[in-house]
Amino acid sequence: MSFKLYPSLIAADLLDLRTAIKELESSCDGFHLDLMDHHFVPNLSWGPDFVNSIACATELPLWVHLMVTDPGAIIEQLQLRTQDLVTLHYESFTSPELLLELALLIKKTNTKVGLAVSPKTDISVIIGLLAQFHQILIMSVEPGFSGQQLLPASYAKIEQLIQARRDQNLNFRIAVDGGVNLANLNKLVQAGAQDLAVGAAVFDSFDGPVAELQRLRAK
Ligand code: DX5
Ligand code: ZN
């Protein structure tokens, strides 16, 4: 089964990201970037200028994961490309209408758009929204920090998405982010995960991120 791997750069050596990007480019499908605003999640990371700089440093797709309370304000400042994808969180919006409005705005700029659901959010709330997104992301940890264990409930959520995709005759991709590693990758892919963000497993590997990515790829 085919799947795509996106190293989550928040887990890399933050003082040497250009080296990490260049080193990993030939072993991955793109880079996962976590934007956290210390309100939506109890952590703070990068802003739009940072993402725009990364977009200048690599031709590979960027998967920009917005863990923020005001995604619209961030989107306005992002300069993304057709190969990139922005993930919005269902929980960032006060209504599905506002979520769909922003998703449409992003699509008009020819950047792809994804929808994420946090672990405590029931999948049923997004079933009617699926048609508008290129990718649906199951958060397999509580958003905010790299290095957590994958929540086992994630497998059943992937199955719910597969069922809904079949029922509605859609073709969005299914993504998983959080706690992905060599031990669970096969099970996730067999369940139907197609895009995987991987942080600690890649960057804390004993023999370096490239070797770990190659092991994950060979799974
Ligand atoms: C969690 C982030 C993830 C995280 C993944 O809030 O969205 O992208 O960086 O890191 P690991 O793979 O270490 O859980
Ligand atoms: Zn993420």
PDB file of C-alpha atoms and ligand atoms in Angstrom:
ATOM      1  CA  MET A   1       0.000   0.000   0.000  1.00  0.00           C
ATOM      2  CA  SER A   2       1.312   3.423  -0.782  1.00  0.00           C
ATOM      3  CA  PHE A   3       1.663   6.172   1.776  1.00  0.00           C
ATOM      4  CA  LYS A   4       3.454   9.497   2.110  1.00  0.00           C
ATOM      5  CA  LEU A   5       5.832  10.504   4.881  1.00  0.00           C
ATOM      6  CA  TYR A   6       6.190  14.057   6.157  1.00  0.00           C
ATOM      7  CA  PRO A   7       8.835  14.723   8.820  1.00  0.00           C
ATOM      8  CA  SER A   8       7.371  17.100  11.412  1.00  0.00           C
ATOM      9  CA  LEU A   9      10.033  19.783  11.644  1.00  0.00           C
ATOM     10  CA  ILE A  10       9.052  20.889  15.136  1.00  0.00           C
ATOM     11  CA  ALA A  11      10.953  17.805  16.335  1.00  0.00           C
ATOM     12  CA  ALA A  12      14.117  18.638  14.338  1.00  0.00           C
ATOM     13  CA  ASP A  13      17.157  20.592  15.485  1.00  0.00           C
ATOM     14  CA  LEU A  14      15.473  24.004  15.420  1.00  0.00           C
ATOM     15  CA  LEU A  15      18.786  25.821  15.103  1.00  0.00           C
ATOM     16  CA  ASP A  16      19.715  23.947  11.974  1.00  0.00           C
ATOM     17  CA  LEU A  17      16.536  23.474   9.961  1.00  0.00           C
ATOM     18  CA  ARG A  18      18.056  24.193   6.563  1.00  0.00           C
ATOM     19  CA  THR A  19      20.425  21.257   7.072  1.00  0.00           C
ATOM     20  CA  ALA A  20      17.533  19.013   8.132  1.00  0.00           C
ATOM     21  CA  ILE A  21      15.486  20.006   5.079  1.00  0.00           C
ATOM     22  CA  LYS A  22      18.310  19.419   2.615  1.00  0.00           C
ATOM     23  CA  GLU A  23      19.287  16.143   4.266  1.00  0.00           C
ATOM     24  CA  LEU A  24      15.741  14.757   4.235  1.00  0.00           C
ATOM     25  CA  GLU A  25      14.462  16.048   0.907  1.00  0.00           C
ATOM     26  CA  SER A  26      15.284  12.918  -1.060  1.00  0.00           C
ATOM     27  CA  SER A  27      13.805  10.557   1.546  1.00  0.00           C
ATOM     28  CA  CYS A  28      10.423  12.162   2.221  1.00  0.00           C
ATOM     29  CA  ASP A  29       7.332  13.460   0.413  1.00  0.00           C
ATOM     30  CA  GLY A  30       7.253  16.896   2.001  1.00  0.00           C
ATOM     31  CA  PHE A  31       7.500  18.616   5.364  1.00  0.00           C
ATOM     32  CA  HIS A  32       4.926  18.959   8.126  1.00  0.00           C
ATOM     33  CA  LEU A  33       4.931  22.349   9.849  1.00  0.00           C
ATOM     34  CA  ASP A  34       3.126  22.848  13.151  1.00  0.00           C
ATOM     35  CA  LEU A  35       1.872  26.379  13.792  1.00  0.00           C
ATOM     36  CA  MET A  36       0.860  26.758  17.430  1.00  0.00           C
ATOM     37  CA  ASP A  37      -0.325  29.988  19.002  1.00  0.00           C
ATOM     38  CA  HIS A  38      -0.303  29.205  22.733  1.00  0.00           C
ATOM     39  CA  HIS A  39      -4.092  29.663  22.803  1.00  0.00           C
ATOM     40  CA  PHE A  40      -5.506  26.833  20.747  1.00  0.00           C
ATOM     41  CA  VAL A  41      -2.805  24.616  22.258  1.00  0.00           C
ATOM     42  CA  PRO A  42      -0.500  25.172  25.266  1.00  0.00           C
ATOM     43  CA  ASN A  43       2.560  25.595  23.079  1.00  0.00           C
ATOM     44  CA  LEU A  44       3.994  28.258  20.820  1.00  0.00           C
ATOM     45  CA  SER A  45       5.890  27.632  17.611  1.00  0.00           C
ATOM     46  CA  TRP A  46       6.231  29.439  14.315  1.00  0.00           C
ATOM     47  CA  GLY A  47       4.338  32.140  12.473  1.00  0.00           C
ATOM     48  CA  PRO A  48       3.622  32.797   8.786  1.00  0.00           C
ATOM     49  CA  ASP A  49       6.985  34.454   8.027  1.00  0.00           C
ATOM     50  CA  PHE A  50       8.717  31.320   9.146  1.00  0.00           C
ATOM     51  CA  VAL A  51       6.542  29.130   6.904  1.00  0.00           C
ATOM     52  CA  ASN A  52       7.096  31.468   3.964  1.00  0.00           C
ATOM     53  CA  SER A  53      10.863  31.167   4.452  1.00  0.00           C
ATOM     54  CA  ILE A  54      10.652  27.384   4.462  1.00  0.00           C
ATOM     55  CA  ALA A  55       8.646  27.570   1.224  1.00  0.00           C
ATOM     56  CA  CYS A  56      11.621  29.388  -0.282  1.00  0.00           C
ATOM     57  CA  ALA A  57      14.024  26.722   0.968  1.00  0.00           C
ATOM     58  CA  THR A  58      12.408  23.656  -0.613  1.00  0.00           C
ATOM     59  CA  GLU A  59      10.340  22.703  -3.642  1.00  0.00           C
ATOM     60  CA  LEU A  60       8.791  19.811  -1.741  1.00  0.00           C
ATOM     61  CA  PRO A  61       5.196  20.178  -0.561  1.00  0.00           C
ATOM     62  CA  LEU A  62       4.593  21.829   2.796  1.00  0.00           C
ATOM     63  CA  TRP A  63       1.798  20.507   4.980  1.00  0.00           C
ATOM     64  CA  VAL A  64       0.959  23.450   7.211  1.00  0.00           C
ATOM     65  CA  HIS A  65      -0.936  22.380  10.326  1.00  0.00           C
ATOM     66  CA  LEU A  66      -2.698  25.365  11.903  1.00  0.00           C
ATOM     67  CA  MET A  67      -3.226  24.811  15.620  1.00  0.00           C
ATOM     68  CA  VAL A  68      -4.437  28.354  16.205  1.00  0.00           C
ATOM     69  CA  THR A  69      -7.604  30.150  17.306  1.00  0.00           C
ATOM     70  CA  ASP A  70      -7.616  32.575  14.375  1.00  0.00           C
ATOM     71  CA  PRO A  71      -6.604  30.646  11.241  1.00  0.00           C
ATOM     72  CA  GLY A  72      -7.981  33.348   8.932  1.00  0.00           C
ATOM     73  CA  ALA A  73      -5.432  35.881  10.161  1.00  0.00           C
ATOM     74  CA  ILE A  74      -2.587  33.425   9.534  1.00  0.00           C
ATOM     75  CA  ILE A  75      -3.852  32.419   6.089  1.00  0.00           C
ATOM     76  CA  GLU A  76      -3.793  36.034   4.954  1.00  0.00           C
ATOM     77  CA  GLN A  77      -0.056  36.157   5.549  1.00  0.00           C
ATOM     78  CA  LEU A  78       0.922  32.793   4.098  1.00  0.00           C
ATOM     79  CA  GLN A  79       2.492  32.649   0.653  1.00  0.00           C
ATOM     80  CA  LEU A  80       1.907  29.051  -0.289  1.00  0.00           C
ATOM     81  CA  ARG A  81       2.141  27.186  -3.574  1.00  0.00           C
ATOM     82  CA  THR A  82      -0.050  24.734  -5.463  1.00  0.00           C
ATOM     83  CA  GLN A  83       1.857  21.757  -4.046  1.00  0.00           C
ATOM     84  CA  ASP A  84       1.233  22.860  -0.441  1.00  0.00           C
ATOM     85  CA  LEU A  85      -1.645  21.982   1.856  1.00  0.00           C
ATOM     86  CA  VAL A  86      -3.064  23.914   4.800  1.00  0.00           C
ATOM     87  CA  THR A  87      -4.818  21.962   7.536  1.00  0.00           C
ATOM     88  CA  LEU A  88      -7.563  23.751   9.462  1.00  0.00           C
ATOM     89  CA  HIS A  89      -8.810  22.412  12.791  1.00  0.00           C
ATOM     90  CA  TYR A  90     -12.551  21.841  13.158  1.00  0.00           C
ATOM     91  CA  GLU A  91     -12.202  23.117  16.726  1.00  0.00           C
ATOM     92  CA  SER A  92     -10.787  26.512  15.620  1.00  0.00           C
ATOM     93  CA  PHE A  93     -14.189  27.622  14.311  1.00  0.00           C
ATOM     94  CA  THR A  94     -17.375  28.730  16.009  1.00  0.00           C
ATOM     95  CA  SER A  95     -19.474  27.305  13.154  1.00  0.00           C
ATOM     96  CA  PRO A  96     -19.045  24.895  10.226  1.00  0.00           C
ATOM     97  CA  GLU A  97     -20.107  27.748   7.899  1.00  0.00           C
ATOM     98  CA  LEU A  98     -17.073  29.828   8.914  1.00  0.00           C
ATOM     99  CA  LEU A  99     -14.827  26.805   8.464  1.00  0.00           C
ATOM    100  CA  LEU A 100     -16.144  26.168   4.947  1.00  0.00           C
ATOM    101  CA  GLU A 101     -15.835  29.851   4.077  1.00  0.00           C
ATOM    102  CA  LEU A 102     -12.130  29.861   4.919  1.00  0.00           C
ATOM    103  CA  ALA A 103     -11.571  26.508   3.186  1.00  0.00           C
ATOM    104  CA  LEU A 104     -13.067  27.983   0.011  1.00  0.00           C
ATOM    105  CA  LEU A 105     -10.865  31.046   0.276  1.00  0.00           C
ATOM    106  CA  ILE A 106      -7.754  28.845   0.521  1.00  0.00           C
ATOM    107  CA  LYS A 107      -8.837  26.735  -2.451  1.00  0.00           C
ATOM    108  CA  LYS A 108      -9.276  29.887  -4.531  1.00  0.00           C
ATOM    109  CA  THR A 109      -5.553  30.554  -4.073  1.00  0.00           C
ATOM    110  CA  ASN A 110      -4.904  27.061  -5.529  1.00  0.00           C
ATOM    111  CA  THR A 111      -3.444  25.733  -2.298  1.00  0.00           C
ATOM    112  CA  LYS A 112      -4.912  22.464  -1.063  1.00  0.00           C
ATOM    113  CA  VAL A 113      -6.916  22.402   2.147  1.00  0.00           C
ATOM    114  CA  GLY A 114      -7.280  19.783   4.857  1.00  0.00           C
ATOM    115  CA  LEU A 115      -9.445  19.377   7.933  1.00  0.00           C
ATOM    116  CA  ALA A 116      -8.152  18.107  11.277  1.00  0.00           C
ATOM    117  CA  VAL A 117     -10.093  16.652  14.178  1.00  0.00           C
ATOM    118  CA  SER A 118      -8.660  16.557  17.682  1.00  0.00           C
ATOM    119  CA  PRO A 119      -8.929  13.323  19.681  1.00  0.00           C
ATOM    120  CA  LYS A 120     -11.903  14.462  21.791  1.00  0.00           C
ATOM    121  CA  THR A 121     -13.966  15.562  18.781  1.00  0.00           C
ATOM    122  CA  ASP A 122     -16.419  13.008  17.455  1.00  0.00           C
ATOM    123  CA  ILE A 123     -15.882  12.201  13.783  1.00  0.00           C
ATOM    124  CA  SER A 124     -19.640  12.451  13.185  1.00  0.00           C
ATOM    125  CA  VAL A 125     -19.456  16.272  13.283  1.00  0.00           C
ATOM    126  CA  ILE A 126     -17.343  16.416  10.106  1.00  0.00           C
ATOM    127  CA  ILE A 127     -19.171  13.811   8.029  1.00  0.00           C
ATOM    128  CA  GLY A 128     -21.199  16.467   6.205  1.00  0.00           C
ATOM    129  CA  LEU A 129     -18.117  18.584   5.479  1.00  0.00           C
ATOM    130  CA  LEU A 130     -15.817  16.003   3.910  1.00  0.00           C
ATOM    131  CA  ALA A 131     -16.523  16.893   0.278  1.00  0.00           C
ATOM    132  CA  GLN A 132     -14.799  20.263   0.613  1.00  0.00           C
ATOM    133  CA  PHE A 133     -11.380  18.958   1.687  1.00  0.00           C
ATOM    134  CA  HIS A 134      -8.390  17.351  -0.018  1.00  0.00           C
ATOM    135  CA  GLN A 135      -7.276  15.640   3.168  1.00  0.00           C
ATOM    136  CA  ILE A 136      -8.792  14.713   6.534  1.00  0.00           C
ATOM    137  CA  LEU A 137      -6.390  14.525   9.465  1.00  0.00           C
ATOM    138  CA  ILE A 138      -7.011  12.298  12.460  1.00  0.00           C
ATOM    139  CA  MET A 139      -5.030  13.770  15.341  1.00  0.00           C
ATOM    140  CA  SER A 140      -3.648  10.699  17.042  1.00  0.00           C
ATOM    141  CA  VAL A 141      -2.368  12.686  20.060  1.00  0.00           C
ATOM    142  CA  GLU A 142      -3.650  15.778  21.838  1.00  0.00           C
ATOM    143  CA  PRO A 143      -2.349  18.634  19.674  1.00  0.00           C
ATOM    144  CA  GLY A 144       0.496  20.689  21.118  1.00  0.00           C
ATOM    145  CA  PHE A 145       3.575  18.559  21.598  1.00  0.00           C
ATOM    146  CA  SER A 146       5.770  16.139  19.748  1.00  0.00           C
ATOM    147  CA  GLY A 147       6.847  12.914  21.458  1.00  0.00           C
ATOM    148  CA  GLN A 148       3.491  11.590  22.715  1.00  0.00           C
ATOM    149  CA  GLN A 149       2.073   8.059  22.305  1.00  0.00           C
ATOM    150  CA  LEU A 150      -0.432   7.383  19.533  1.00  0.00           C
ATOM    151  CA  LEU A 151      -3.985   7.018  20.873  1.00  0.00           C
ATOM    152  CA  PRO A 152      -5.388   3.568  19.908  1.00  0.00           C
ATOM    153  CA  ALA A 153      -8.843   5.064  19.225  1.00  0.00           C
ATOM    154  CA  SER A 154      -7.309   6.540  16.055  1.00  0.00           C
ATOM    155  CA  TYR A 155      -7.638   3.249  14.135  1.00  0.00           C
ATOM    156  CA  ALA A 156     -11.420   3.167  14.473  1.00  0.00           C
ATOM    157  CA  LYS A 157     -11.576   6.784  13.335  1.00  0.00           C
ATOM    158  CA  ILE A 158      -9.689   5.928  10.166  1.00  0.00           C
ATOM    159  CA  GLU A 159     -12.260   3.207   9.520  1.00  0.00           C
ATOM    160  CA  GLN A 160     -15.123   5.655  10.036  1.00  0.00           C
ATOM    161  CA  LEU A 161     -13.536   7.968   7.481  1.00  0.00           C
ATOM    162  CA  ILE A 162     -13.072   5.179   4.979  1.00  0.00           C
ATOM    163  CA  GLN A 163     -16.720   4.250   5.339  1.00  0.00           C
ATOM    164  CA  ALA A 164     -17.826   7.872   4.881  1.00  0.00           C
ATOM    165  CA  ARG A 165     -15.540   8.308   1.884  1.00  0.00           C
ATOM    166  CA  ARG A 166     -17.087   5.245   0.265  1.00  0.00           C
ATOM    167  CA  ASP A 167     -20.661   6.272   1.139  1.00  0.00           C
ATOM    168  CA  GLN A 168     -20.191   9.735  -0.332  1.00  0.00           C
ATOM    169  CA  ASN A 169     -18.038   8.633  -3.261  1.00  0.00           C
ATOM    170  CA  LEU A 170     -15.237  11.059  -2.353  1.00  0.00           C
ATOM    171  CA  ASN A 171     -11.481  10.819  -2.732  1.00  0.00           C
ATOM    172  CA  PHE A 172      -9.921  12.870   0.078  1.00  0.00           C
ATOM    173  CA  ARG A 173      -6.696  11.551   1.576  1.00  0.00           C
ATOM    174  CA  ILE A 174      -6.611  10.233   5.127  1.00  0.00           C
ATOM    175  CA  ALA A 175      -3.830  11.557   7.345  1.00  0.00           C
ATOM    176  CA  VAL A 176      -2.512  10.754  10.812  1.00  0.00           C
ATOM    177  CA  ASP A 177      -0.342  12.987  12.986  1.00  0.00           C
ATOM    178  CA  GLY A 178       1.087  12.163  16.395  1.00  0.00           C
ATOM    179  CA  GLY A 179       3.009   9.225  17.792  1.00  0.00           C
ATOM    180  CA  VAL A 180       3.618   7.550  14.414  1.00  0.00           C
ATOM    181  CA  ASN A 181       6.627   5.221  14.501  1.00  0.00           C
ATOM    182  CA  LEU A 182       8.112   2.023  13.089  1.00  0.00           C
ATOM    183  CA  ALA A 183       6.012  -0.110  15.417  1.00  0.00           C
ATOM    184  CA  ASN A 184       2.611   1.267  14.367  1.00  0.00           C
ATOM    185  CA  LEU A 185       3.136   2.452  10.774  1.00  0.00           C
ATOM    186  CA  ASN A 186       2.044  -0.818   9.137  1.00  0.00           C
ATOM    187  CA  LYS A 187      -1.117  -1.024  11.176  1.00  0.00           C
ATOM    188  CA  LEU A 188      -1.986   2.595  10.360  1.00  0.00           C
ATOM    189  CA  VAL A 189      -1.385   2.137   6.647  1.00  0.00           C
ATOM    190  CA  GLN A 190      -3.341  -1.102   6.589  1.00  0.00           C
ATOM    191  CA  ALA A 191      -6.200   0.688   8.319  1.00  0.00           C
ATOM    192  CA  GLY A 192      -6.117   3.277   5.518  1.00  0.00           C
ATOM    193  CA  ALA A 193      -3.776   6.097   6.556  1.00  0.00           C
ATOM    194  CA  GLN A 194      -2.129   7.668   3.492  1.00  0.00           C
ATOM    195  CA  ASP A 195      -0.301  10.774   4.765  1.00  0.00           C
ATOM    196  CA  LEU A 196       1.759  10.417   7.930  1.00  0.00           C
ATOM    197  CA  ALA A 197       3.450  13.205   9.881  1.00  0.00           C
ATOM    198  CA  VAL A 198       6.357  11.850  11.917  1.00  0.00           C
ATOM    199  CA  GLY A 199       8.262  13.844  14.506  1.00  0.00           C
ATOM    200  CA  ALA A 200      10.132  12.248  17.394  1.00  0.00           C
ATOM    201  CA  ALA A 201      10.439   8.836  15.735  1.00  0.00           C
ATOM    202  CA  VAL A 202      12.445  10.398  12.902  1.00  0.00           C
ATOM    203  CA  PHE A 203      14.439  13.053  14.699  1.00  0.00           C
ATOM    204  CA  ASP A 204      15.253  11.127  17.891  1.00  0.00           C
ATOM    205  CA  SER A 205      16.426   8.077  15.979  1.00  0.00           C
ATOM    206  CA  PHE A 206      19.706   6.595  17.235  1.00  0.00           C
ATOM    207  CA  ASP A 207      21.339   6.691  13.796  1.00  0.00           C
ATOM    208  CA  GLY A 208      19.801   9.849  12.388  1.00  0.00           C
ATOM    209  CA  PRO A 209      16.622  10.965  10.621  1.00  0.00           C
ATOM    210  CA  VAL A 210      17.519   9.779   7.111  1.00  0.00           C
ATOM    211  CA  ALA A 211      18.102   6.191   8.238  1.00  0.00           C
ATOM    212  CA  GLU A 212      14.829   6.197  10.188  1.00  0.00           C
ATOM    213  CA  LEU A 213      12.866   7.622   7.271  1.00  0.00           C
ATOM    214  CA  GLN A 214      14.279   4.935   5.043  1.00  0.00           C
ATOM    215  CA  ARG A 215      13.226   2.259   7.539  1.00  0.00           C
ATOM    216  CA  LEU A 216       9.730   3.741   7.695  1.00  0.00           C
ATOM    217  CA  ARG A 217       9.581   3.928   3.912  1.00  0.00           C
ATOM    218  CA  ALA A 218      10.576   0.265   3.602  1.00  0.00           C
ATOM    219  CA  LYS A 219       7.720  -0.862   5.853  1.00  0.00           C
TER     220      LYS A 219
HETATM  221  C1  DX5 B   1       1.360  17.582  17.603  1.00  0.00           C
HETATM  222  C2  DX5 B   1       1.875  17.942  16.246  1.00  0.00           C
HETATM  223  C3  DX5 B   1       2.576  16.840  15.533  1.00  0.00           C
HETATM  224  C4  DX5 B   1       3.861  16.437  16.162  1.00  0.00           C
HETATM  225  C5  DX5 B   1       4.237  15.061  15.697  1.00  0.00           C
HETATM  226  O1  DX5 B   1       0.627  18.647  18.080  1.00  0.00           O
HETATM  227  O2  DX5 B   1       0.796  18.341  15.418  1.00  0.00           O
HETATM  228  O3  DX5 B   1       2.817  17.203  14.171  1.00  0.00           O
HETATM  229  O4  DX5 B   1       4.883  17.333  15.824  1.00  0.00           O
HETATM  230  O5  DX5 B   1       5.299  14.630  16.458  1.00  0.00           O
HETATM  231  P1  DX5 B   1       5.414  13.135  16.994  1.00  0.00           P
HETATM  232  O6  DX5 B   1       5.506  12.274  15.779  1.00  0.00           O
HETATM  233  O7  DX5 B   1       6.643  13.186  17.818  1.00  0.00           O
HETATM  234  O8  DX5 B   1       4.171  12.853  17.783  1.00  0.00           O
HETATM  235 ZN    ZN B   2       1.088  18.499  13.293  1.00  0.00          ZN
END
